[in-house]
Short mmCIF file of C-alpha atoms and ligand atoms in Angstrom, two decimals:
data_model
loop_
_atom_site.label_atom_id
_atom_site.label_comp_id
_atom_site.label_asym_id
_atom_site.label_seq_id
_atom_site.Cartn_x
_atom_site.Cartn_y
_atom_site.Cartn_z
CA MET A 1 39.19 2.91 -75.87
CA SER A 2 36.47 2.69 -78.46
CA VAL A 3 38.80 4.23 -81.10
CA ALA A 4 41.47 1.60 -80.44
CA PHE A 5 38.79 -1.07 -80.64
CA ASN A 6 37.61 0.21 -84.02
CA SER A 7 41.09 0.33 -85.62
CA LYS A 8 41.72 -3.22 -84.42
CA SER A 9 38.51 -4.49 -85.95
CA GLU A 10 39.46 -2.70 -89.20
CA GLU A 11 42.58 -4.87 -89.45
CA GLY A 12 40.59 -8.06 -88.79
CA LYS A 13 38.09 -6.98 -91.40
CA ARG A 14 40.85 -6.65 -94.02
CA ASP A 15 42.10 -10.24 -93.27
CA SER A 16 38.69 -11.86 -93.66
CA CYS A 17 38.00 -9.84 -96.84
CA THR A 18 41.13 -11.18 -98.59
CA LEU A 19 40.07 -14.74 -97.78
CA MET A 20 36.54 -14.33 -99.09
CA ALA A 21 37.55 -12.35 -102.22
CA PRO A 22 38.26 -15.24 -104.78
CA ASP A 23 34.75 -16.91 -104.26
CA ASP A 24 32.84 -13.63 -104.44
CA ARG A 25 34.69 -12.55 -107.55
CA SER A 26 33.30 -15.42 -109.75
CA LYS A 27 29.65 -15.17 -108.39
CA SER A 28 29.30 -11.39 -108.83
CA ALA A 29 31.03 -10.83 -112.11
CA TRP A 30 28.71 -7.98 -113.12
CA LEU A 31 29.92 -5.83 -110.11
CA PRO A 32 33.28 -4.11 -109.97
CA GLN A 33 35.79 -6.19 -108.01
CA SER A 34 36.62 -3.46 -105.47
CA LEU A 35 32.95 -2.74 -104.69
CA VAL A 36 32.27 -6.40 -103.92
CA TRP A 37 35.28 -6.42 -101.66
CA TRP A 38 34.10 -3.30 -99.85
CA ILE A 39 30.58 -4.66 -99.36
CA GLY A 40 32.00 -7.85 -97.94
CA ALA A 41 34.22 -5.92 -95.59
CA ALA A 42 31.30 -3.75 -94.52
CA ALA A 43 29.14 -6.83 -93.86
CA VAL A 44 31.85 -8.39 -91.75
CA CYS A 45 32.28 -5.11 -89.88
CA LEU A 46 28.55 -4.87 -89.32
CA GLY A 47 28.60 -8.43 -88.08
CA PHE A 48 31.34 -7.53 -85.61
CA LEU A 49 29.51 -4.41 -84.53
CA LEU A 50 26.32 -6.38 -84.02
CA LEU A 51 28.25 -8.92 -82.02
CA LEU A 52 29.76 -6.15 -79.92
CA VAL A 53 26.34 -4.59 -79.36
CA ILE A 54 24.91 -7.97 -78.40
CA LEU A 55 27.86 -8.64 -76.11
CA GLY A 56 27.40 -5.19 -74.56
CA LEU A 57 23.71 -5.77 -74.09
CA VAL A 58 24.34 -9.16 -72.59
CA ALA A 59 26.92 -7.66 -70.23
CA GLN A 60 24.54 -4.87 -69.28
CA ASN A 61 21.74 -7.35 -68.80
CA GLY A 62 24.02 -9.41 -66.57
CA ARG A 63 24.76 -6.36 -64.46
CA ALA A 64 21.10 -5.51 -64.34
CA ILE A 65 20.26 -9.06 -63.28
CA SER A 66 22.87 -9.09 -60.57
CA HIS A 67 21.64 -5.66 -59.50
CA TRP A 68 18.09 -6.97 -59.49
CA LYS A 69 19.16 -9.97 -57.47
CA LYS A 70 20.85 -7.68 -54.96
CA LEU A 71 17.68 -5.59 -54.77
CA GLN A 72 15.63 -8.71 -54.21
CA VAL A 73 17.96 -9.80 -51.40
CA GLY A 74 17.74 -6.33 -49.89
CA LEU A 75 13.98 -6.39 -50.18
CA MET A 76 13.83 -9.76 -48.47
CA GLU A 77 16.03 -8.49 -45.65
CA CYS A 78 13.80 -5.47 -45.41
CA GLU A 79 10.71 -7.66 -45.20
CA ASN A 80 12.46 -9.75 -42.58
CA LEU A 81 13.27 -6.62 -40.61
CA VAL A 82 9.70 -5.38 -40.85
CA TYR A 83 8.47 -8.78 -39.75
CA ASN A 84 10.94 -8.81 -36.83
CA LEU A 85 10.03 -5.24 -35.85
CA THR A 86 6.31 -6.04 -36.00
CA LYS A 87 6.86 -9.05 -33.81
CA ASP A 88 8.95 -6.99 -31.37
CA ARG A 89 6.30 -4.28 -31.28
CA ASP A 90 3.56 -6.82 -30.54
CA ALA A 91 5.68 -8.39 -27.83
CA LEU A 92 6.33 -4.98 -26.30
CA ARG A 93 2.62 -4.16 -26.45
CA ASP A 94 1.79 -7.40 -24.65
CA GLU A 95 4.44 -6.69 -22.06
CA ARG A 96 3.11 -3.18 -21.56
CA GLU A 97 -0.41 -4.55 -21.04
CA GLN A 98 0.95 -7.07 -18.56
CA LEU A 99 2.84 -4.33 -16.75
CA LYS A 100 -0.32 -2.23 -16.61
CA ARG A 101 -2.23 -5.14 -15.11
CA ASN A 102 0.61 -5.85 -12.68
CA SER A 103 0.83 -2.21 -11.70
CA SER A 104 -2.91 -1.97 -10.99
CA SER A 105 -2.81 -5.14 -8.94
CA LEU A 106 0.22 -3.79 -7.11
CA ASN A 107 -1.71 -0.58 -6.44
CA LYS A 108 -4.54 -2.63 -4.95
CA GLU A 109 -2.07 -4.51 -2.77
CA LEU A 110 -0.56 -1.20 -1.75
CA ASP A 111 -3.99 0.11 -0.71
CA VAL A 112 -4.61 -3.02 1.36
CA LEU A 113 -1.18 -2.74 2.98
CA GLN A 114 -1.70 0.95 3.67
CA SER A 115 -5.03 0.35 5.39
CA GLN A 116 -3.49 -2.53 7.34
CA TYR A 117 -0.62 -0.26 8.29
CA LYS A 118 -3.07 2.38 9.47
CA ALA A 119 -4.90 -0.18 11.62
CA VAL A 120 -1.63 -1.46 13.06
CA ALA A 121 -0.40 2.08 13.71
CA ALA A 122 -3.69 2.93 15.45
CA SER A 123 -3.49 -0.11 17.71
CA ARG A 124 0.19 0.66 18.38
CA ASP A 125 -0.77 4.21 19.42
CA LYS A 126 -3.50 2.81 21.66
CA LEU A 127 -1.05 0.38 23.27
CA GLN A 128 1.47 3.16 23.80
CA GLU A 129 -1.25 5.25 25.42
CA ASP A 130 -2.19 2.30 27.66
CA VAL A 131 1.44 1.80 28.64
CA ARG A 132 1.75 5.47 29.40
CA ARG A 133 -1.40 5.44 31.52
CA LEU A 134 -0.40 2.26 33.36
CA ASN A 135 3.08 3.67 33.94
CA HIS A 136 1.49 6.86 35.17
CA SER A 137 -0.84 5.03 37.55
CA LYS A 138 2.11 2.98 38.78
CA THR A 139 4.28 5.97 39.35
CA GLU A 140 4.14 7.82 42.60
CA ARG A 141 1.19 10.17 42.80
CA ASN A 142 0.98 13.59 44.32
CA CYS A 143 -2.34 14.43 46.00
CA HIS A 144 -3.88 17.90 45.98
CA GLN A 145 -3.71 19.92 49.12
CA GLY A 146 -6.32 18.83 51.65
CA TRP A 147 -6.37 15.28 50.27
CA ILE A 148 -4.96 12.25 52.06
CA LYS A 149 -2.66 9.78 50.29
CA PHE A 150 -3.07 6.07 50.96
CA ASN A 151 -1.52 3.24 48.86
CA ASN A 152 -0.70 5.76 46.13
CA LYS A 153 -4.32 6.96 45.93
CA CYS A 154 -5.84 10.22 47.01
CA TYR A 155 -8.84 10.58 49.37
CA TYR A 156 -10.88 13.54 50.41
CA ALA A 157 -12.82 13.55 53.69
CA SER A 158 -15.73 15.96 54.13
CA ASP A 159 -15.17 18.80 56.57
CA LYS A 160 -15.71 18.09 60.24
CA GLY A 161 -19.37 18.63 61.06
CA ALA A 162 -20.46 18.60 57.39
CA ALA A 163 -23.22 16.12 56.47
CA LYS A 164 -25.10 15.47 53.20
CA THR A 165 -27.44 12.93 51.63
CA TRP A 166 -25.80 10.19 49.51
CA GLU A 167 -26.66 11.99 46.24
CA GLU A 168 -25.41 15.38 47.49
CA SER A 169 -22.24 13.76 48.81
CA ARG A 170 -21.61 12.16 45.47
CA LYS A 171 -22.20 15.49 43.72
CA ASP A 172 -19.56 17.08 45.97
CA CYS A 173 -17.03 14.37 45.04
CA LEU A 174 -17.79 14.76 41.31
CA GLN A 175 -17.17 18.50 41.61
CA ARG A 176 -13.75 17.63 43.00
CA ARG A 177 -13.13 15.51 39.85
CA ALA A 178 -13.42 12.36 41.99
CA ASP A 179 -16.28 10.11 43.18
CA LEU A 180 -17.48 8.49 46.41
CA VAL A 181 -14.91 6.01 47.67
CA ILE A 182 -14.85 2.52 46.16
CA ILE A 183 -13.64 0.01 48.72
CA THR A 184 -11.89 -2.97 47.18
CA THR A 185 -9.67 -4.24 50.02
CA LYS A 186 -9.86 -4.67 53.76
CA ASP A 187 -6.89 -2.30 54.02
CA GLU A 188 -8.83 0.41 52.24
CA LEU A 189 -11.91 -0.26 54.44
CA ASP A 190 -9.79 0.06 57.59
CA PHE A 191 -8.19 3.27 56.30
CA VAL A 192 -11.55 4.85 55.43
CA SER A 193 -13.33 3.77 58.60
CA LYS A 194 -10.56 5.34 60.69
CA ILE A 195 -11.24 8.76 59.17
CA TYR A 196 -14.94 8.79 60.10
CA THR A 197 -16.85 6.13 62.02
CA ARG A 198 -19.88 7.03 59.92
CA THR A 199 -19.53 7.90 56.23
CA TRP A 200 -21.07 7.32 52.83
CA ILE A 201 -19.27 5.02 50.40
CA GLY A 202 -19.85 4.74 46.64
CA LEU A 203 -22.11 1.65 46.73
CA SER A 204 -25.88 1.43 46.17
CA ASP A 205 -28.70 -0.76 44.90
CA MET A 206 -30.93 2.10 43.77
CA GLN A 207 -31.08 0.86 40.18
CA GLN A 208 -32.21 -2.66 41.04
CA GLU A 209 -33.00 -3.94 44.51
CA ASN A 210 -30.26 -6.08 46.02
CA LYS A 211 -28.05 -5.58 42.97
CA TRP A 212 -25.12 -3.66 44.44
CA LYS A 213 -23.17 -1.44 42.13
CA TRP A 214 -20.22 0.85 42.69
CA VAL A 215 -20.36 4.44 41.40
CA ASP A 216 -18.01 3.52 38.50
CA GLY A 217 -20.66 1.07 37.24
CA SER A 218 -18.90 -2.10 38.38
CA ASP A 219 -20.69 -4.81 40.35
CA LEU A 220 -19.86 -5.55 43.96
CA ILE A 221 -17.77 -8.69 43.86
CA GLY A 222 -16.67 -10.99 46.64
CA GLY A 223 -19.55 -10.38 49.07
CA GLY A 224 -18.32 -7.10 50.52
CA PHE A 225 -17.91 -6.19 54.19
CA TRP A 226 -21.46 -6.18 55.48
CA GLN A 227 -22.38 -6.03 59.18
CA SER A 228 -24.22 -9.12 60.26
CA GLY A 229 -27.91 -8.87 59.38
CA GLU A 230 -27.18 -6.31 56.63
CA PRO A 231 -28.18 -5.36 54.03
CA ASN A 232 -31.78 -5.62 55.29
CA ASN A 233 -33.41 -2.97 53.04
CA SER A 234 -35.43 -1.79 56.03
CA GLY A 235 -37.83 0.82 54.62
CA ASP A 236 -36.16 0.57 51.15
CA GLU A 237 -32.58 1.34 52.07
CA ASP A 238 -30.49 1.71 48.88
CA CYS A 239 -27.30 3.54 49.89
CA VAL A 240 -24.33 2.09 51.75
CA GLU A 241 -22.65 3.65 54.77
CA ILE A 242 -19.87 2.61 57.04
CA SER A 243 -21.35 2.72 60.51
CA ARG A 244 -20.86 1.55 64.07
CA SER A 245 -17.46 1.16 65.54
CA ASN A 246 -16.69 -2.13 63.75
CA GLY A 247 -16.37 -0.16 60.52
CA GLU A 248 -18.51 -2.43 58.41
CA TRP A 249 -21.31 -1.77 55.93
CA ASN A 250 -24.98 -1.12 56.36
CA ASP A 251 -27.61 -0.22 53.79
CA ALA A 252 -29.25 3.03 54.90
CA LEU A 253 -31.90 5.41 53.59
CA CYS A 254 -30.20 7.55 50.92
CA SER A 255 -31.88 10.68 52.36
CA ILE A 256 -30.08 10.68 55.71
CA GLU A 257 -27.29 13.25 56.07
CA ILE A 258 -23.85 12.05 57.17
CA PRO A 259 -20.16 12.75 56.32
CA TRP A 260 -18.65 11.38 53.09
CA ILE A 261 -15.30 10.39 51.62
CA CYS A 262 -14.19 10.81 48.01
CA GLU A 263 -11.53 8.84 46.16
CA ASP A 264 -9.56 10.02 43.13
C1 NAG B 301 14.98 -11.47 -37.39
O1 NAG B 301 15.01 -12.29 -36.24
C2 NAG B 301 15.73 -13.49 -36.43
C3 NAG B 301 15.58 -14.32 -35.17
O2 NAG B 301 15.01 -13.57 -34.13
C4 NAG B 301 17.20 -13.19 -36.73
O3 NAG B 301 17.91 -14.39 -36.93
C5 NAG B 301 17.27 -12.33 -37.97
O4 NAG B 301 18.63 -11.94 -38.20
C6 NAG B 301 16.41 -11.09 -37.80
N1 NAG B 301 16.39 -10.37 -39.05
C7 NAG B 301 16.65 -9.06 -39.09
C8 NAG B 301 16.60 -8.47 -40.42
O5 NAG B 301 16.90 -8.41 -38.08
C1 NAG B 302 3.40 -9.66 -13.83
O1 NAG B 302 3.21 -10.42 -12.68
C2 NAG B 302 3.34 -11.82 -12.84
C3 NAG B 302 3.05 -12.48 -11.51
O2 NAG B 302 2.01 -11.82 -10.84
C4 NAG B 302 4.76 -12.17 -13.31
O3 NAG B 302 4.87 -13.56 -13.51
C5 NAG B 302 5.07 -11.44 -14.58
O4 NAG B 302 6.40 -11.63 -14.93
C6 NAG B 302 4.81 -9.94 -14.40
N1 NAG B 302 4.98 -9.30 -15.66
C7 NAG B 302 5.77 -8.24 -15.81
C8 NAG B 302 5.84 -7.71 -17.16
O5 NAG B 302 6.39 -7.76 -14.85
C1 NAG B 303 7.47 5.38 33.01
O1 NAG B 303 7.56 6.68 33.59
C2 NAG B 303 8.86 7.04 34.00
C3 NAG B 303 8.81 8.41 34.67
O2 NAG B 303 7.52 8.70 35.11
C4 NAG B 303 9.79 7.06 32.81
O3 NAG B 303 11.10 7.37 33.19
C5 NAG B 303 9.77 5.72 32.14
O4 NAG B 303 10.54 5.77 30.94
C6 NAG B 303 8.35 5.33 31.79
N1 NAG B 303 8.35 3.99 31.23
C7 NAG B 303 7.67 3.69 30.14
C8 NAG B 303 7.75 2.29 29.70
O5 NAG B 303 7.03 4.54 29.52
C1 NAG B 304 -32.18 -3.05 59.41
O1 NAG B 304 -31.10 -2.12 59.30
C2 NAG B 304 -31.29 -0.91 59.99
C3 NAG B 304 -30.12 -0.05 59.66
O2 NAG B 304 -30.08 0.21 58.33
C4 NAG B 304 -31.45 -1.17 61.46
O3 NAG B 304 -31.66 0.03 62.13
C5 NAG B 304 -32.60 -2.11 61.67
O4 NAG B 304 -32.67 -2.48 63.01
C6 NAG B 304 -32.46 -3.37 60.87
N1 NAG B 304 -33.66 -4.16 60.96
C7 NAG B 304 -33.64 -5.46 61.23
C8 NAG B 304 -34.98 -6.09 61.31
O5 NAG B 304 -32.61 -6.07 61.41
CA1 CA B 305 -10.89 2.28 46.34
CA1 CA B 306 -32.14 -1.58 49.04
CA1 CA B 307 -29.90 -1.57 56.87
#
């Protein structure tokens, strides 16, 4: 390529030298004609070469500039990318912080819900237990041997001829996992008074005078089934018996010994 270029420029050089020759010949008479011609040709060639070099440099410079421009564009894109990535990273960091906060608040809510669940479960268990107990008390009961069943409840009457104080009678009932009978209806009173015409029941005012309490701690409500003129607390009577053939109540001295009836 460069060889072909050179030979071509050699031809051009010869053309321009023939044109310039007549002028140069008169001015430089003291130099041989051929030498002047050769110098001229060389100058023209040098000029061409210089031009070529300059053109080459310019071309190279142009490439370099376009290359530089490309690099600049790339750099700008790079900066853009870095900027975008930084922004994305910051956004992600914020989101992560938010998630952390949300997660801790969710954990707190979870704790609250768990404790609420526990409370609800506990009350559910209690209700189930109540239902079971109520169902049990409603279902038909079987009384132990020697006990009498009445209205689905079990009663124990002291042996014939046996007699104890109120306290000792109660102790006997407690040992049988029962207590002295609590009379809540006329039916129950009639049932009990038919077993023995005289018997202790689970009512007393030994804690506070004239404040009648059943052995389960409940107050006597509705007046009770007192004989007329009773309770009279004659000589500090604090324990209640069924006595006389009418089967109603009398307050008696707790120390007297009579039969007793337990209720389970
Ligand atoms: C930077 O983000 C902008 C808008 O979000 C987008 O138009 C641009 O192309 C992104 N630049 C790079 C280099 O990803
Ligand atoms: C965090 O919770 C708030 C509401 O409590 C919600 O608006 C937001 O989108 C949540 N943030 C994340 C990252 O889930
Ligand atoms: C009540 O008890 C009976 C048997 O004793 C049982 O069949 C029934 O399912 C129980 N009902 C409830 C509500 O527990
Ligand atoms: C008081 O009650 C007792 C029985 O506990 C009875 O024997 C007595 O006669 C009564 N006294 C009066 C004054 O009514
Ligand atoms: Ca009863
Ligand atoms: Ca009394
Ligand atoms: Ca009395």
